[in-house]
mmCIF file of C-alpha atoms in Angstrom:
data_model
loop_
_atom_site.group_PDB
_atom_site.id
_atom_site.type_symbol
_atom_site.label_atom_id
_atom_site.label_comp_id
_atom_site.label_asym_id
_atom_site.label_seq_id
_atom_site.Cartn_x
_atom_site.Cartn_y
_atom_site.Cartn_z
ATOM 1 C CA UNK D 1 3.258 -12.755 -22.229
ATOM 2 C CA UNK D 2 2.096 -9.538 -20.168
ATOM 3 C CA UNK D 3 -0.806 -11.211 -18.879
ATOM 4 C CA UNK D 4 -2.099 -9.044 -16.154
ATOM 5 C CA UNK D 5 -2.568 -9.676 -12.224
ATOM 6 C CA UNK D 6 -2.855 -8.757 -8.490
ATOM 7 C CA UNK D 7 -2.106 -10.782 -5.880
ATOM 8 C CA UNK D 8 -4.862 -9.257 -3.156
ATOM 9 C CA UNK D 9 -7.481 -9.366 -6.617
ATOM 10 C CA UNK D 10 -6.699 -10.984 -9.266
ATOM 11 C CA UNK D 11 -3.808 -14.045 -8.431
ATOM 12 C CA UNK D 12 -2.873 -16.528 -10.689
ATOM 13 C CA UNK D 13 -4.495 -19.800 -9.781
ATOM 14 C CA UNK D 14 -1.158 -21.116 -8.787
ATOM 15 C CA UNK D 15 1.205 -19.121 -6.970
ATOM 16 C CA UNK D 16 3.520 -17.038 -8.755
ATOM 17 C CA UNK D 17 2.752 -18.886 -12.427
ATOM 18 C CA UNK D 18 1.505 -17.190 -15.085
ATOM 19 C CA UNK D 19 -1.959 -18.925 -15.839
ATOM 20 C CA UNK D 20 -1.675 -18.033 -19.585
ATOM 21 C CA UNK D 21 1.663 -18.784 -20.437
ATOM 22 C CA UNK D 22 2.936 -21.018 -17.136
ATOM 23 C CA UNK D 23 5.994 -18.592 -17.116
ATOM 24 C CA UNK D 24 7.289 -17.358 -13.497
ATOM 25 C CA UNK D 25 5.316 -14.199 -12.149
ATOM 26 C CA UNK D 26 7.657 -11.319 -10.467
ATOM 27 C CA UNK D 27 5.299 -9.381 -8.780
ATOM 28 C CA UNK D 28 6.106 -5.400 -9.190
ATOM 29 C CA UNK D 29 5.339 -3.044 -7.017
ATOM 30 C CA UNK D 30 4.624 0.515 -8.391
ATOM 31 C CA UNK D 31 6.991 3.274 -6.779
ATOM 32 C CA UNK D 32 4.501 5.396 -5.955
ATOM 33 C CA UNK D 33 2.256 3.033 -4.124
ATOM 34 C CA UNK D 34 2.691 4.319 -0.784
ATOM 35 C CA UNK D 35 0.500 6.431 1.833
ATOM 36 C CA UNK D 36 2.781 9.646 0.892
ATOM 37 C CA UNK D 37 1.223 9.574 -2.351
ATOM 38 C CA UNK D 38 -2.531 8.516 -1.615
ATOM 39 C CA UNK D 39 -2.301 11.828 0.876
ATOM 40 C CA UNK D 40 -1.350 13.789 -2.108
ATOM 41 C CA UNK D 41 -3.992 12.483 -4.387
ATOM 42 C CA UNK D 42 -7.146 12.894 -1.226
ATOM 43 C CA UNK D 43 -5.524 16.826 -1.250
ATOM 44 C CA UNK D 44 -5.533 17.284 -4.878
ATOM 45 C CA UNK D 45 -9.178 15.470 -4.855
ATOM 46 C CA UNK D 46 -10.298 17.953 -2.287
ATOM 47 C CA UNK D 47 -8.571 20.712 -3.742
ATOM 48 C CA UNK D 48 -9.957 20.031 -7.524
ATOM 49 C CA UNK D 49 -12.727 17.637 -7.298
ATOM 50 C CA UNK D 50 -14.936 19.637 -4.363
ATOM 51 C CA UNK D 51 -15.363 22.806 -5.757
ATOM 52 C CA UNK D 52 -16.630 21.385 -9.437
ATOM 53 C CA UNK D 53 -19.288 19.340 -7.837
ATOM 54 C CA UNK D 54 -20.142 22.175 -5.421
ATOM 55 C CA UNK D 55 -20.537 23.846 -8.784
ATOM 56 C CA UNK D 56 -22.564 21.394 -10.856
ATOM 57 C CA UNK D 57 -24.774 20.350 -7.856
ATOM 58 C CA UNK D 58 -25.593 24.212 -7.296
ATOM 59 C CA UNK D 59 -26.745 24.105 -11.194
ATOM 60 C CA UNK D 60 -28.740 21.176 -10.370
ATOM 61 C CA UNK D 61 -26.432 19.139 -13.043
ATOM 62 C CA UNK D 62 -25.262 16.909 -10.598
ATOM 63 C CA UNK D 63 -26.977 13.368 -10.266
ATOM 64 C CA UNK D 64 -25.427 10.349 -8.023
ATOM 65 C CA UNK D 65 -25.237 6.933 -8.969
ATOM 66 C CA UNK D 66 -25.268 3.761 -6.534
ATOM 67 C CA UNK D 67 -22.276 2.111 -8.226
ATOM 68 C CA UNK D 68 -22.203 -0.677 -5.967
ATOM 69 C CA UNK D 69 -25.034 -1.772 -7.278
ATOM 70 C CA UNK D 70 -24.347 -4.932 -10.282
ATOM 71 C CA UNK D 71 -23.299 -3.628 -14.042
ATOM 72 C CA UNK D 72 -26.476 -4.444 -15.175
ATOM 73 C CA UNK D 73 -28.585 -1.643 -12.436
ATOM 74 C CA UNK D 74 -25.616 0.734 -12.536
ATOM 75 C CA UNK D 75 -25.489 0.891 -16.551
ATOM 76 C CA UNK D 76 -29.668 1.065 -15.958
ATOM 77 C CA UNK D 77 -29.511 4.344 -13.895
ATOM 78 C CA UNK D 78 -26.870 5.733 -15.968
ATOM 79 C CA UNK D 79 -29.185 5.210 -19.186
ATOM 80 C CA UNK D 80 -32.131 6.382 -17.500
ATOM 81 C CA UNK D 81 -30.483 10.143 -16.246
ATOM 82 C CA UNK D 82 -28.881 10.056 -20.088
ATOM 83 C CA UNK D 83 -32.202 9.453 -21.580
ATOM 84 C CA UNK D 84 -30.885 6.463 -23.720
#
C-alpha cells in the first residue's frame, strides 16, 4: 500500500505488519546509508554550507532559530523575524 515507516521512529504497532493494510513489512535499507557517505555529506556541508552563512551573518541577514522548541514557538519565531 506504500504506507511509510522506520523501525528506530516510526514502527508499525506490530512487528513487521503493515498497520494500514496488515500486509508483511520488508524493511529496506537505503544503499547509501552508511558512515562513508554521512563523511561526505559533513565535507560538502562544511565546504558549501560555512562560507554562505559566514556570508549572510557578515550582512547581518542571518537570524537563528531554536528549532527544538514545539511547532507552535518555532513557527512563532519564524513569523515574528518574517514580519507575518
Amino acid at each position: 500500500c506504500g504506507e511509510i515507516y522506520n523501525k528506530y521512529t516510526l514502527p508499525p504497532k506490530t512487528e513487521s505488519i503493515c498497520d494500514k493494510c496488515g500486509a508483511e513489512i520488508k524493511f529496506e535499507q537505503r544503499s547509501d546509508d552508511n558512515e562513508e557517505t554521512l563523511k561526505s555529506r559533513l565535507d560538502t556541508y562544511e565546504k558549501n554550507a560555512k562560507p554562505i552563512i559566514k556570508y549572510y551573518k557578515k550582512k547581518k541577514l542571518m537570524r537563528k532559530i531554536n528549532a527544538e522548541n514545539t511547532l507552535e514557538l518555532t513557527e512563532k519565531d519564524i513569523k515574528k523575524i518574517l514580519e507575518v
